[in-house]
Every structure is written in C-alpha cells, then in structure tokens.
PDB file of C-alpha atoms and ligand atoms in Angstrom:
ATOM      1  CA  MET A   1      39.003  44.710  44.973  1.00  0.00           C
ATOM      2  CA  PRO A   2      35.308  44.407  45.813  1.00  0.00           C
ATOM      3  CA  LYS A   3      32.700  45.854  43.487  1.00  0.00           C
ATOM      4  CA  ILE A   4      31.873  49.499  44.174  1.00  0.00           C
ATOM      5  CA  HIS A   5      28.591  50.928  42.902  1.00  0.00           C
ATOM      6  CA  THR A   6      27.568  54.577  42.740  1.00  0.00           C
ATOM      7  CA  ILE A   7      23.896  55.135  43.579  1.00  0.00           C
ATOM      8  CA  ASP A   8      22.487  58.468  42.415  1.00  0.00           C
ATOM      9  CA  LEU A   9      20.100  59.773  45.090  1.00  0.00           C
ATOM     10  CA  ASN A  10      18.515  62.164  42.547  1.00  0.00           C
ATOM     11  CA  PHE A  11      18.458  64.886  45.166  1.00  0.00           C
ATOM     12  CA  GLN A  12      15.831  67.575  44.371  1.00  0.00           C
ATOM     13  CA  ASN A  13      14.885  65.463  41.337  1.00  0.00           C
ATOM     14  CA  GLY A  14      18.190  66.365  39.703  1.00  0.00           C
ATOM     15  CA  ASN A  15      21.023  64.065  38.677  1.00  0.00           C
ATOM     16  CA  GLU A  16      24.437  63.376  40.154  1.00  0.00           C
ATOM     17  CA  SER A  17      24.659  65.802  43.061  1.00  0.00           C
ATOM     18  CA  ILE A  18      24.615  63.359  46.013  1.00  0.00           C
ATOM     19  CA  ALA A  19      25.897  59.771  45.835  1.00  0.00           C
ATOM     20  CA  THR A  20      25.693  56.788  48.113  1.00  0.00           C
ATOM     21  CA  TYR A  21      28.366  54.160  47.510  1.00  0.00           C
ATOM     22  CA  LEU A  22      27.481  50.494  47.834  1.00  0.00           C
ATOM     23  CA  ILE A  23      30.390  48.092  48.267  1.00  0.00           C
ATOM     24  CA  GLU A  24      29.779  44.364  47.835  1.00  0.00           C
ATOM     25  CA  THR A  25      31.460  42.426  50.644  1.00  0.00           C
ATOM     26  CA  GLU A  26      31.327  38.896  52.054  1.00  0.00           C
ATOM     27  CA  GLN A  27      29.155  40.348  54.813  1.00  0.00           C
ATOM     28  CA  GLY A  28      26.663  41.887  52.447  1.00  0.00           C
ATOM     29  CA  PRO A  29      26.456  45.320  50.888  1.00  0.00           C
ATOM     30  CA  VAL A  30      28.163  48.079  52.880  1.00  0.00           C
ATOM     31  CA  LEU A  31      27.062  51.673  52.307  1.00  0.00           C
ATOM     32  CA  VAL A  32      29.186  54.795  52.526  1.00  0.00           C
ATOM     33  CA  ASP A  33      26.989  57.840  53.321  1.00  0.00           C
ATOM     34  CA  PRO A  34      23.296  56.896  52.948  1.00  0.00           C
ATOM     35  CA  GLY A  35      22.409  60.533  52.162  1.00  0.00           C
ATOM     36  CA  PRO A  36      19.498  62.579  53.484  1.00  0.00           C
ATOM     37  CA  TYR A  37      16.238  60.926  54.519  1.00  0.00           C
ATOM     38  CA  SER A  38      14.420  62.992  51.866  1.00  0.00           C
ATOM     39  CA  THR A  39      15.949  60.741  49.178  1.00  0.00           C
ATOM     40  CA  PHE A  40      15.482  57.471  51.071  1.00  0.00           C
ATOM     41  CA  GLU A  41      13.050  56.020  48.501  1.00  0.00           C
ATOM     42  CA  ASN A  42      15.578  56.671  45.727  1.00  0.00           C
ATOM     43  CA  LEU A  43      18.286  54.979  47.784  1.00  0.00           C
ATOM     44  CA  LYS A  44      15.995  51.989  48.363  1.00  0.00           C
ATOM     45  CA  LYS A  45      15.373  51.712  44.614  1.00  0.00           C
ATOM     46  CA  GLY A  46      19.092  52.025  43.911  1.00  0.00           C
ATOM     47  CA  ILE A  47      19.897  49.214  46.361  1.00  0.00           C
ATOM     48  CA  GLU A  48      17.165  47.009  44.867  1.00  0.00           C
ATOM     49  CA  ASN A  49      18.316  47.707  41.296  1.00  0.00           C
ATOM     50  CA  LEU A  50      21.668  46.225  42.328  1.00  0.00           C
ATOM     51  CA  GLY A  51      19.911  43.035  43.448  1.00  0.00           C
ATOM     52  CA  PHE A  52      19.840  43.655  47.189  1.00  0.00           C
ATOM     53  CA  ASN A  53      17.171  44.463  49.748  1.00  0.00           C
ATOM     54  CA  LEU A  54      17.306  47.153  52.385  1.00  0.00           C
ATOM     55  CA  ILE A  55      17.569  44.553  55.140  1.00  0.00           C
ATOM     56  CA  ASP A  56      20.709  43.145  53.500  1.00  0.00           C
ATOM     57  CA  VAL A  57      22.473  46.365  54.504  1.00  0.00           C
ATOM     58  CA  GLU A  58      23.957  45.602  57.906  1.00  0.00           C
ATOM     59  CA  ASN A  59      26.816  48.087  57.919  1.00  0.00           C
ATOM     60  CA  ILE A  60      27.054  51.776  57.051  1.00  0.00           C
ATOM     61  CA  LEU A  61      30.114  54.009  57.117  1.00  0.00           C
ATOM     62  CA  ILE A  62      29.419  57.702  57.681  1.00  0.00           C
ATOM     63  CA  THR A  63      32.057  60.213  56.519  1.00  0.00           C
ATOM     64  CA  HIS A  64      30.503  62.984  58.616  1.00  0.00           C
ATOM     65  CA  ILE A  65      27.169  63.816  60.141  1.00  0.00           C
ATOM     66  CA  HIS A  66      25.906  66.573  57.825  1.00  0.00           C
ATOM     67  CA  PHE A  67      22.329  65.848  56.713  1.00  0.00           C
ATOM     68  CA  ASP A  68      23.185  65.209  53.072  1.00  0.00           C
ATOM     69  CA  HIS A  69      25.523  62.393  54.187  1.00  0.00           C
ATOM     70  CA  ALA A  70      24.121  60.865  57.369  1.00  0.00           C
ATOM     71  CA  GLY A  71      20.445  61.907  57.454  1.00  0.00           C
ATOM     72  CA  ALA A  72      18.993  58.514  56.484  1.00  0.00           C
ATOM     73  CA  ALA A  73      21.231  56.345  58.681  1.00  0.00           C
ATOM     74  CA  TRP A  74      18.633  55.991  61.469  1.00  0.00           C
ATOM     75  CA  LYS A  75      16.230  54.228  59.087  1.00  0.00           C
ATOM     76  CA  PHE A  76      18.625  51.287  58.656  1.00  0.00           C
ATOM     77  CA  THR A  77      18.934  50.792  62.417  1.00  0.00           C
ATOM     78  CA  GLU A  78      15.252  49.808  62.456  1.00  0.00           C
ATOM     79  CA  HIS A  79      16.421  46.419  61.147  1.00  0.00           C
ATOM     80  CA  GLY A  80      19.549  46.472  63.299  1.00  0.00           C
ATOM     81  CA  ALA A  81      22.242  47.870  60.970  1.00  0.00           C
ATOM     82  CA  THR A  82      25.480  49.139  62.529  1.00  0.00           C
ATOM     83  CA  ILE A  83      26.518  52.735  61.867  1.00  0.00           C
ATOM     84  CA  PHE A  84      30.234  53.619  61.944  1.00  0.00           C
ATOM     85  CA  VAL A  85      31.050  57.271  62.594  1.00  0.00           C
ATOM     86  CA  HIS A  86      33.788  59.484  64.030  1.00  0.00           C
ATOM     87  CA  PRO A  87      33.510  59.704  67.872  1.00  0.00           C
ATOM     88  CA  VAL A  88      32.838  63.474  67.711  1.00  0.00           C
ATOM     89  CA  GLY A  89      29.868  62.889  65.417  1.00  0.00           C
ATOM     90  CA  LEU A  90      28.453  59.916  67.325  1.00  0.00           C
ATOM     91  CA  PRO A  91      26.587  61.848  70.070  1.00  0.00           C
ATOM     92  CA  HIS A  92      24.824  63.924  67.397  1.00  0.00           C
ATOM     93  CA  LEU A  93      23.424  60.807  65.741  1.00  0.00           C
ATOM     94  CA  LYS A  94      22.274  59.634  69.169  1.00  0.00           C
ATOM     95  CA  ASN A  95      20.643  63.017  69.909  1.00  0.00           C
ATOM     96  CA  PRO A  96      20.123  64.857  66.611  1.00  0.00           C
ATOM     97  CA  GLU A  97      18.003  67.672  68.109  1.00  0.00           C
ATOM     98  CA  LYS A  98      20.910  70.118  68.388  1.00  0.00           C
ATOM     99  CA  LEU A  99      22.040  69.345  64.852  1.00  0.00           C
ATOM    100  CA  TRP A 100      18.480  69.815  63.614  1.00  0.00           C
ATOM    101  CA  GLU A 101      18.003  73.110  65.460  1.00  0.00           C
ATOM    102  CA  SER A 102      21.268  74.609  64.208  1.00  0.00           C
ATOM    103  CA  ALA A 103      20.477  73.513  60.636  1.00  0.00           C
ATOM    104  CA  LYS A 104      17.018  75.008  61.002  1.00  0.00           C
ATOM    105  CA  MET A 105      18.630  78.380  61.670  1.00  0.00           C
ATOM    106  CA  ILE A 106      20.205  78.091  58.211  1.00  0.00           C
ATOM    107  CA  TYR A 107      17.427  76.389  56.229  1.00  0.00           C
ATOM    108  CA  GLY A 108      14.278  77.517  58.047  1.00  0.00           C
ATOM    109  CA  ASP A 109      11.074  76.029  56.676  1.00  0.00           C
ATOM    110  CA  SER A 110      12.915  74.118  53.940  1.00  0.00           C
ATOM    111  CA  MET A 111      14.284  71.535  56.400  1.00  0.00           C
ATOM    112  CA  ASP A 112      11.715  68.807  55.747  1.00  0.00           C
ATOM    113  CA  ARG A 113      11.683  69.273  51.978  1.00  0.00           C
ATOM    114  CA  LEU A 114      15.477  69.290  51.717  1.00  0.00           C
ATOM    115  CA  TRP A 115      16.538  66.765  54.317  1.00  0.00           C
ATOM    116  CA  GLY A 116      13.541  64.862  55.659  1.00  0.00           C
ATOM    117  CA  LYS A 117      13.391  63.754  59.265  1.00  0.00           C
ATOM    118  CA  MET A 118      16.319  62.629  61.364  1.00  0.00           C
ATOM    119  CA  LYS A 119      15.448  60.329  64.248  1.00  0.00           C
ATOM    120  CA  PRO A 120      17.711  59.517  67.196  1.00  0.00           C
ATOM    121  CA  ILE A 121      19.793  56.352  66.852  1.00  0.00           C
ATOM    122  CA  ASP A 122      20.097  54.062  69.845  1.00  0.00           C
ATOM    123  CA  GLU A 123      23.679  53.863  71.078  1.00  0.00           C
ATOM    124  CA  GLU A 124      23.840  50.078  70.594  1.00  0.00           C
ATOM    125  CA  TYR A 125      23.875  50.614  66.810  1.00  0.00           C
ATOM    126  CA  LEU A 126      26.627  53.251  66.812  1.00  0.00           C
ATOM    127  CA  VAL A 127      30.315  52.351  66.590  1.00  0.00           C
ATOM    128  CA  PRO A 128      33.016  55.043  66.823  1.00  0.00           C
ATOM    129  CA  LEU A 129      35.900  54.935  64.336  1.00  0.00           C
ATOM    130  CA  GLY A 130      38.937  57.144  64.857  1.00  0.00           C
ATOM    131  CA  ASP A 131      42.110  57.840  62.905  1.00  0.00           C
ATOM    132  CA  GLY A 132      43.950  54.707  61.793  1.00  0.00           C
ATOM    133  CA  GLN A 133      41.274  52.280  62.925  1.00  0.00           C
ATOM    134  CA  THR A 134      40.172  49.575  60.536  1.00  0.00           C
ATOM    135  CA  VAL A 135      36.909  47.774  60.119  1.00  0.00           C
ATOM    136  CA  GLU A 136      36.584  44.453  58.306  1.00  0.00           C
ATOM    137  CA  PHE A 137      33.657  42.929  56.485  1.00  0.00           C
ATOM    138  CA  GLY A 138      34.924  39.470  55.471  1.00  0.00           C
ATOM    139  CA  ASP A 139      38.033  40.148  53.399  1.00  0.00           C
ATOM    140  CA  THR A 140      37.072  43.769  52.716  1.00  0.00           C
ATOM    141  CA  VAL A 141      39.003  46.141  54.973  1.00  0.00           C
ATOM    142  CA  PHE A 142      38.330  49.852  55.356  1.00  0.00           C
ATOM    143  CA  GLN A 143      40.922  52.052  57.003  1.00  0.00           C
ATOM    144  CA  THR A 144      39.836  55.262  58.700  1.00  0.00           C
ATOM    145  CA  ILE A 145      41.643  58.556  58.164  1.00  0.00           C
ATOM    146  CA  TYR A 146      40.491  61.358  60.444  1.00  0.00           C
ATOM    147  CA  THR A 147      40.176  64.372  58.160  1.00  0.00           C
ATOM    148  CA  PRO A 148      38.942  67.566  59.870  1.00  0.00           C
ATOM    149  CA  GLY A 149      38.822  70.966  58.145  1.00  0.00           C
ATOM    150  CA  HIS A 150      35.389  70.742  56.520  1.00  0.00           C
ATOM    151  CA  ALA A 151      33.915  69.266  59.705  1.00  0.00           C
ATOM    152  CA  VAL A 152      35.471  68.274  63.055  1.00  0.00           C
ATOM    153  CA  HIS A 153      33.708  64.905  62.846  1.00  0.00           C
ATOM    154  CA  HIS A 154      34.972  63.961  59.375  1.00  0.00           C
ATOM    155  CA  ASN A 155      36.474  60.605  58.422  1.00  0.00           C
ATOM    156  CA  ALA A 156      37.687  59.407  55.035  1.00  0.00           C
ATOM    157  CA  TYR A 157      37.796  55.650  54.396  1.00  0.00           C
ATOM    158  CA  VAL A 158      40.491  53.863  52.404  1.00  0.00           C
ATOM    159  CA  LEU A 159      39.599  50.662  50.568  1.00  0.00           C
ATOM    160  CA  ASP A 160      42.547  49.112  48.706  1.00  0.00           C
ATOM    161  CA  ASP A 161      43.727  51.906  46.396  1.00  0.00           C
ATOM    162  CA  VAL A 162      40.688  54.185  46.533  1.00  0.00           C
ATOM    163  CA  ILE A 163      39.384  56.596  49.173  1.00  0.00           C
ATOM    164  CA  PHE A 164      35.814  57.548  50.043  1.00  0.00           C
ATOM    165  CA  THR A 165      36.379  61.206  50.783  1.00  0.00           C
ATOM    166  CA  GLY A 166      32.986  62.568  51.903  1.00  0.00           C
ATOM    167  CA  ASP A 167      33.412  66.346  51.618  1.00  0.00           C
ATOM    168  CA  VAL A 168      37.079  66.672  52.582  1.00  0.00           C
ATOM    169  CA  ALA A 169      38.191  66.316  48.941  1.00  0.00           C
ATOM    170  CA  GLY A 170      35.584  68.879  47.923  1.00  0.00           C
ATOM    171  CA  VAL A 171      32.942  68.622  45.236  1.00  0.00           C
ATOM    172  CA  LYS A 172      33.607  67.606  41.636  1.00  0.00           C
ATOM    173  CA  ILE A 173      30.858  66.608  39.265  1.00  0.00           C
ATOM    174  CA  ASN A 174      31.788  64.913  35.996  1.00  0.00           C
ATOM    175  CA  ASN A 175      34.587  66.948  34.424  1.00  0.00           C
ATOM    176  CA  GLY A 176      33.682  70.148  36.254  1.00  0.00           C
ATOM    177  CA  PRO A 177      35.950  72.129  38.570  1.00  0.00           C
ATOM    178  CA  VAL A 178      36.760  71.185  42.170  1.00  0.00           C
ATOM    179  CA  ALA A 179      34.781  73.287  44.663  1.00  0.00           C
ATOM    180  CA  PRO A 180      35.229  73.419  48.463  1.00  0.00           C
ATOM    181  CA  PRO A 181      32.021  73.273  50.552  1.00  0.00           C
ATOM    182  CA  CYS A 182      32.532  75.681  53.483  1.00  0.00           C
ATOM    183  CA  PRO A 183      29.385  75.595  55.658  1.00  0.00           C
ATOM    184  CA  PRO A 184      29.516  76.649  59.339  1.00  0.00           C
ATOM    185  CA  PRO A 185      30.555  75.914  62.011  1.00  0.00           C
ATOM    186  CA  ASP A 186      33.818  73.956  61.633  1.00  0.00           C
ATOM    187  CA  ILE A 187      35.683  75.390  58.630  1.00  0.00           C
ATOM    188  CA  ASN A 188      39.409  75.477  59.297  1.00  0.00           C
ATOM    189  CA  ILE A 189      41.538  75.987  56.187  1.00  0.00           C
ATOM    190  CA  GLU A 190      44.823  74.971  57.834  1.00  0.00           C
ATOM    191  CA  LEU A 191      43.388  71.741  59.245  1.00  0.00           C
ATOM    192  CA  TRP A 192      41.690  71.040  55.917  1.00  0.00           C
ATOM    193  CA  LYS A 193      45.035  71.302  54.091  1.00  0.00           C
ATOM    194  CA  GLN A 194      46.637  68.971  56.643  1.00  0.00           C
ATOM    195  CA  SER A 195      43.843  66.504  55.939  1.00  0.00           C
ATOM    196  CA  ILE A 196      44.484  66.758  52.188  1.00  0.00           C
ATOM    197  CA  ASN A 197      48.129  65.928  52.860  1.00  0.00           C
ATOM    198  CA  LYS A 198      47.074  62.889  54.879  1.00  0.00           C
ATOM    199  CA  LEU A 199      45.008  61.745  51.911  1.00  0.00           C
ATOM    200  CA  ARG A 200      47.945  62.367  49.548  1.00  0.00           C
ATOM    201  CA  LYS A 201      50.087  59.914  51.520  1.00  0.00           C
ATOM    202  CA  VAL A 202      47.683  57.103  50.612  1.00  0.00           C
ATOM    203  CA  ASN A 203      48.781  57.402  46.964  1.00  0.00           C
ATOM    204  CA  ALA A 204      45.287  56.431  45.921  1.00  0.00           C
ATOM    205  CA  LYS A 205      44.424  55.683  42.313  1.00  0.00           C
ATOM    206  CA  GLY A 206      40.948  57.102  42.734  1.00  0.00           C
ATOM    207  CA  ILE A 207      38.744  59.089  45.078  1.00  0.00           C
ATOM    208  CA  TYR A 208      34.993  58.923  45.617  1.00  0.00           C
ATOM    209  CA  PRO A 209      33.672  62.239  46.959  1.00  0.00           C
ATOM    210  CA  THR A 210      30.005  62.098  47.988  1.00  0.00           C
ATOM    211  CA  HIS A 211      29.464  64.885  45.427  1.00  0.00           C
ATOM    212  CA  TYR A 212      30.039  63.016  43.044  1.00  0.00           C
ATOM    213  CA  GLY A 213      31.423  59.748  41.637  1.00  0.00           C
ATOM    214  CA  LEU A 214      34.895  58.367  40.941  1.00  0.00           C
ATOM    215  CA  HIS A 215      37.734  60.736  40.042  1.00  0.00           C
ATOM    216  CA  GLU A 216      41.102  59.363  39.020  1.00  0.00           C
ATOM    217  CA  ASN A 217      43.343  62.406  38.550  1.00  0.00           C
ATOM    218  CA  VAL A 218      43.953  62.413  42.261  1.00  0.00           C
ATOM    219  CA  GLU A 219      46.966  64.731  42.610  1.00  0.00           C
ATOM    220  CA  GLU A 220      45.564  67.260  40.156  1.00  0.00           C
ATOM    221  CA  HIS A 221      42.302  67.151  42.100  1.00  0.00           C
ATOM    222  CA  PHE A 222      44.005  67.834  45.454  1.00  0.00           C
ATOM    223  CA  THR A 223      46.036  70.717  44.000  1.00  0.00           C
ATOM    224  CA  GLN A 224      42.904  72.292  42.528  1.00  0.00           C
ATOM    225  CA  LEU A 225      41.128  71.880  45.845  1.00  0.00           C
ATOM    226  CA  GLU A 226      43.921  73.658  47.743  1.00  0.00           C
ATOM    227  CA  ASN A 227      43.884  76.504  45.221  1.00  0.00           C
ATOM    228  CA  GLU A 228      40.109  76.882  45.423  1.00  0.00           C
ATOM    229  CA  LEU A 229      40.138  76.755  49.224  1.00  0.00           C
ATOM    230  CA  ASP A 230      42.609  79.641  49.271  1.00  0.00           C
ATOM    231  CA  ASP A 231      40.656  81.524  46.647  1.00  0.00           C
ATOM    232  CA  TRP A 232      37.266  81.194  48.391  1.00  0.00           C
ATOM    233  CA  ALA A 233      38.715  82.070  51.810  1.00  0.00           C
ATOM    234  CA  ASN A 234      40.873  84.953  50.572  1.00  0.00           C
ATOM    235  CA  TYR A 235      38.028  86.472  48.581  1.00  0.00           C
ATOM    236  CA  MET A 236      36.012  86.592  51.780  1.00  0.00           C
ATOM    237  CA  LYS A 237      38.718  87.991  54.068  1.00  0.00           C
ATOM    238  CA  PRO A 238      38.685  91.670  52.983  1.00  0.00           C
ATOM    239  CA  MET A 239      34.893  91.666  53.212  1.00  0.00           C
ATOM    240  CA  TYR A 240      35.147  90.301  56.737  1.00  0.00           C
ATOM    241  CA  ASP A 241      37.704  92.999  57.573  1.00  0.00           C
ATOM    242  CA  ASP A 242      35.242  95.627  56.283  1.00  0.00           C
ATOM    243  CA  LYS A 243      32.720  94.119  58.700  1.00  0.00           C
ATOM    244  CA  LEU A 244      29.935  93.863  56.167  1.00  0.00           C
ATOM    245  CA  SER A 245      26.960  91.813  57.345  1.00  0.00           C
ATOM    246  CA  PRO A 246      26.493  88.269  56.001  1.00  0.00           C
ATOM    247  CA  GLU A 247      23.366  89.553  54.206  1.00  0.00           C
ATOM    248  CA  GLU A 248      25.485  92.151  52.401  1.00  0.00           C
ATOM    249  CA  ILE A 249      28.270  89.724  51.567  1.00  0.00           C
ATOM    250  CA  THR A 250      26.139  86.824  50.322  1.00  0.00           C
ATOM    251  CA  PRO A 251      25.052  88.227  46.919  1.00  0.00           C
ATOM    252  CA  ILE A 252      28.583  89.522  46.236  1.00  0.00           C
ATOM    253  CA  PHE A 253      30.157  86.164  47.041  1.00  0.00           C
ATOM    254  CA  VAL A 254      27.528  84.181  45.141  1.00  0.00           C
ATOM    255  CA  ASP A 255      28.062  86.370  42.044  1.00  0.00           C
ATOM    256  CA  TYR A 256      31.804  85.830  42.317  1.00  0.00           C
ATOM    257  CA  ILE A 257      31.520  82.033  42.515  1.00  0.00           C
ATOM    258  CA  ILE A 258      28.867  81.748  39.783  1.00  0.00           C
ATOM    259  CA  LYS A 259      31.030  83.836  37.458  1.00  0.00           C
ATOM    260  CA  LYS A 260      33.969  81.624  38.320  1.00  0.00           C
ATOM    261  CA  TYR A 261      31.945  78.488  37.479  1.00  0.00           C
ATOM    262  CA  LYS A 262      31.039  80.037  34.118  1.00  0.00           C
ATOM    263  CA  ASP A 263      34.666  80.891  33.439  1.00  0.00           C
ATOM    264  CA  GLN A 264      35.528  77.281  34.309  1.00  0.00           C
ATOM    265  CA  GLY A 265      33.208  76.189  31.509  1.00  0.00           C
ATOM    266  CA  LEU A 266      30.047  75.141  33.381  1.00  0.00           C
ATOM    267  CA  SER A 267      26.644  75.594  31.724  1.00  0.00           C
ATOM    268  CA  ALA A 268      23.683  77.021  33.661  1.00  0.00           C
ATOM    269  CA  ASP A 269      22.352  73.469  34.207  1.00  0.00           C
ATOM    270  CA  GLU A 270      25.707  72.264  35.448  1.00  0.00           C
ATOM    271  CA  ILE A 271      25.949  75.218  37.847  1.00  0.00           C
ATOM    272  CA  GLN A 272      22.542  74.198  39.207  1.00  0.00           C
ATOM    273  CA  VAL A 273      23.874  70.720  40.016  1.00  0.00           C
ATOM    274  CA  TYR A 274      26.875  72.262  41.800  1.00  0.00           C
ATOM    275  CA  GLU A 275      24.471  74.450  43.771  1.00  0.00           C
ATOM    276  CA  TYR A 276      22.412  71.403  44.819  1.00  0.00           C
ATOM    277  CA  ALA A 277      25.595  69.640  45.942  1.00  0.00           C
ATOM    278  CA  ASN A 278      27.133  72.713  47.559  1.00  0.00           C
ATOM    279  CA  PRO A 279      24.942  75.822  47.892  1.00  0.00           C
ATOM    280  CA  THR A 280      27.372  78.727  47.555  1.00  0.00           C
ATOM    281  CA  TRP A 281      25.503  80.988  49.994  1.00  0.00           C
ATOM    282  CA  MET A 282      26.135  78.468  52.777  1.00  0.00           C
ATOM    283  CA  SER A 283      29.865  79.039  52.577  1.00  0.00           C
ATOM    284  CA  VAL A 284      29.512  82.724  53.465  1.00  0.00           C
ATOM    285  CA  ASN A 285      28.819  82.131  57.158  1.00  0.00           C
ATOM    286  CA  GLY A 286      31.278  79.247  57.266  1.00  0.00           C
ATOM    287  CA  LEU A 287      34.146  81.368  55.979  1.00  0.00           C
ATOM    288  CA  LEU A 288      33.170  84.438  58.015  1.00  0.00           C
ATOM    289  CA  ARG A 289      33.239  82.302  61.136  1.00  0.00           C
ATOM    290  CA  TYR A 290      36.645  80.936  60.148  1.00  0.00           C
ATOM    291  CA  TRP A 291      38.125  84.440  59.817  1.00  0.00           C
ATOM    292  CA  LYS A 292      36.491  85.575  63.061  1.00  0.00           C
ATOM    293  CA  LEU A 293      37.885  82.659  65.081  1.00  0.00           C
ATOM    294  CA  LYS A 294      41.267  83.243  63.494  1.00  0.00           C
ATOM    295  CA  GLU A 295      41.205  86.930  64.435  1.00  0.00           C
ATOM    296  CA  GLN A 296      40.327  85.955  67.995  1.00  0.00           C
ATOM    297  CA  GLY A 297      43.222  83.507  68.057  1.00  0.00           C
ATOM    298  CA  ARG A 298      40.869  80.619  68.717  1.00  0.00           C
ATOM    299  CA  ILE A 299      42.074  78.599  65.741  1.00  0.00           C
TER     300      ILE A 299
HETATM  301 ZN1   ZN B 301      29.540  68.271  54.656  1.00  0.00          ZN
END
C-alpha cells in the first residue's frame, strides 16, 4: 500500500473542511482533488512540507468538477500534468465558462473569494476515466467507480482496500455525523443510493471523503449516509408540495439542519466547519430541483 497523505487546504482560514490527498507512487506524487484555486498556496505548502515540489505532480485524479474539488487543476497543467476526470465532467474543465456562470448565480460576488479563478484546460492534458477503468502509476493502481447521485460527473477511486469518495460518501469531519451535500443541479437520491451500494461491494477498510480525512467504520458510515439522505430529502418534500419559494424554505431548512447538528453533539465551531465543507443553504435548491424533476417524471 503506497503512502497516503491528507493535506489540509485550510479553506476560509479554517481547519479540516477540504482535503487534498497525496499518494506517493513510483511515478511521483499523485493528487486526488486539488481543491479550489483560492487555496492553491496552501496546497503548494502542503506538497512542499511532504518533501515534493509542485512540478513533481504529474497526475491528478478528479472525483468531480465542483469548484471545491477541481478548481485548481488547471494550474498544474501549466507544467504539463495530466488530469483524469469522468467523461461528462471533461468538457467543463476544457470550457469552464458555463460552470462558472451557473456557480455565479448561486454565489454572486463571493466567487473569487471562495473559489478563485478557473482557467480552461487544454484537451491534451485531460484524460477521461469511466466506470471500471483503471489507471496505473508504477505499481500503484487506481480503479474507477462511476458514482452519480451527488453529481452526474462523479467518480470514486479505489486504491487497494481504501476508496477516495469525493462527495458521494457525504461529509464527515472527525467524529461528527455524516451529512449529504445536495447542491443543484444533479441531485438524484435513487442514483446516489445505487452508487453507495457500488461502493459497499468494494468491502473497503477505509474511505477518504474530500470533506474530510480517513474514516474506517465504513458500513456504519454508509448506513448513516442513507438515513441522512432520506431525512434531508423527505424534510424538504412537503415544503416543495406547498410550493413555498426557495427564499422562504431556506431559513426553515437551515434551522432544521443546524438543530440536528447540535442534537448530534456538534459545537458551534464544529458546525461552522461543516458549513464551510457543505453550506446547508445550498442543498435547498438541489433538493427542490430533485423533487420537481421527480414530479415531472424526468428522473
Ligand atoms: Zn460536490
């Protein structure tokens, strides 16, 4: 088993909300999810603290193209690094304008502060990886599992008996609860549960969600995630049926989740870290869209 390091990107100057994983291979350090460009300097420091230089990083695996996972990838292609990504996500890394514009509708003027810039990546640096495909770096082999539900362009990567799960295994920070990030536009609870079952079949001894770090109670984690997915979605459904506006629903939903976090034993500081990793308000539109598409029979 190669060495796996967790680099804290210190997003928003906090601790342990977004991780990049660095895996030591015979072909140099491989990164899983380089994070947003806004934390690039922290990533650079993290890589150097492990005894490597930026230009040693020749290969990067992207779990999915959300800014907090893939935003900094373009920077590594300046020295020729190869970026591996699901084929549905690949065109958006090549032409990130659409991604940027749709995120801007959510984040407005905070885009630069939160995520930093995202430049187009030339196609020659992008390699698509679909379900079941493997990629080898010397004797280190990653196997791709296509895992939609959180995002249609989501891959998880198996390395020996651990899985890098991106967002498909939800968010869990230290010993806190498992929380499902449900941003628009791709949330699909049924597909997400199918993806969890695909991950179960790996019988992994550990999972590395991007938010945050290694978790070893894998089955318990997946069960909690399924329960929370149902809870978040089902809490939203009657409000969708009442046809309240997202603006009306957001404070109600946020109160519900914050209370839940408190009941699950999180302190105010710990809730803040969860909110950095997975802003609760973002899930309102994601889940409303899910119920709408379901009502229309489109999913
Ligand atoms: Zn995501």
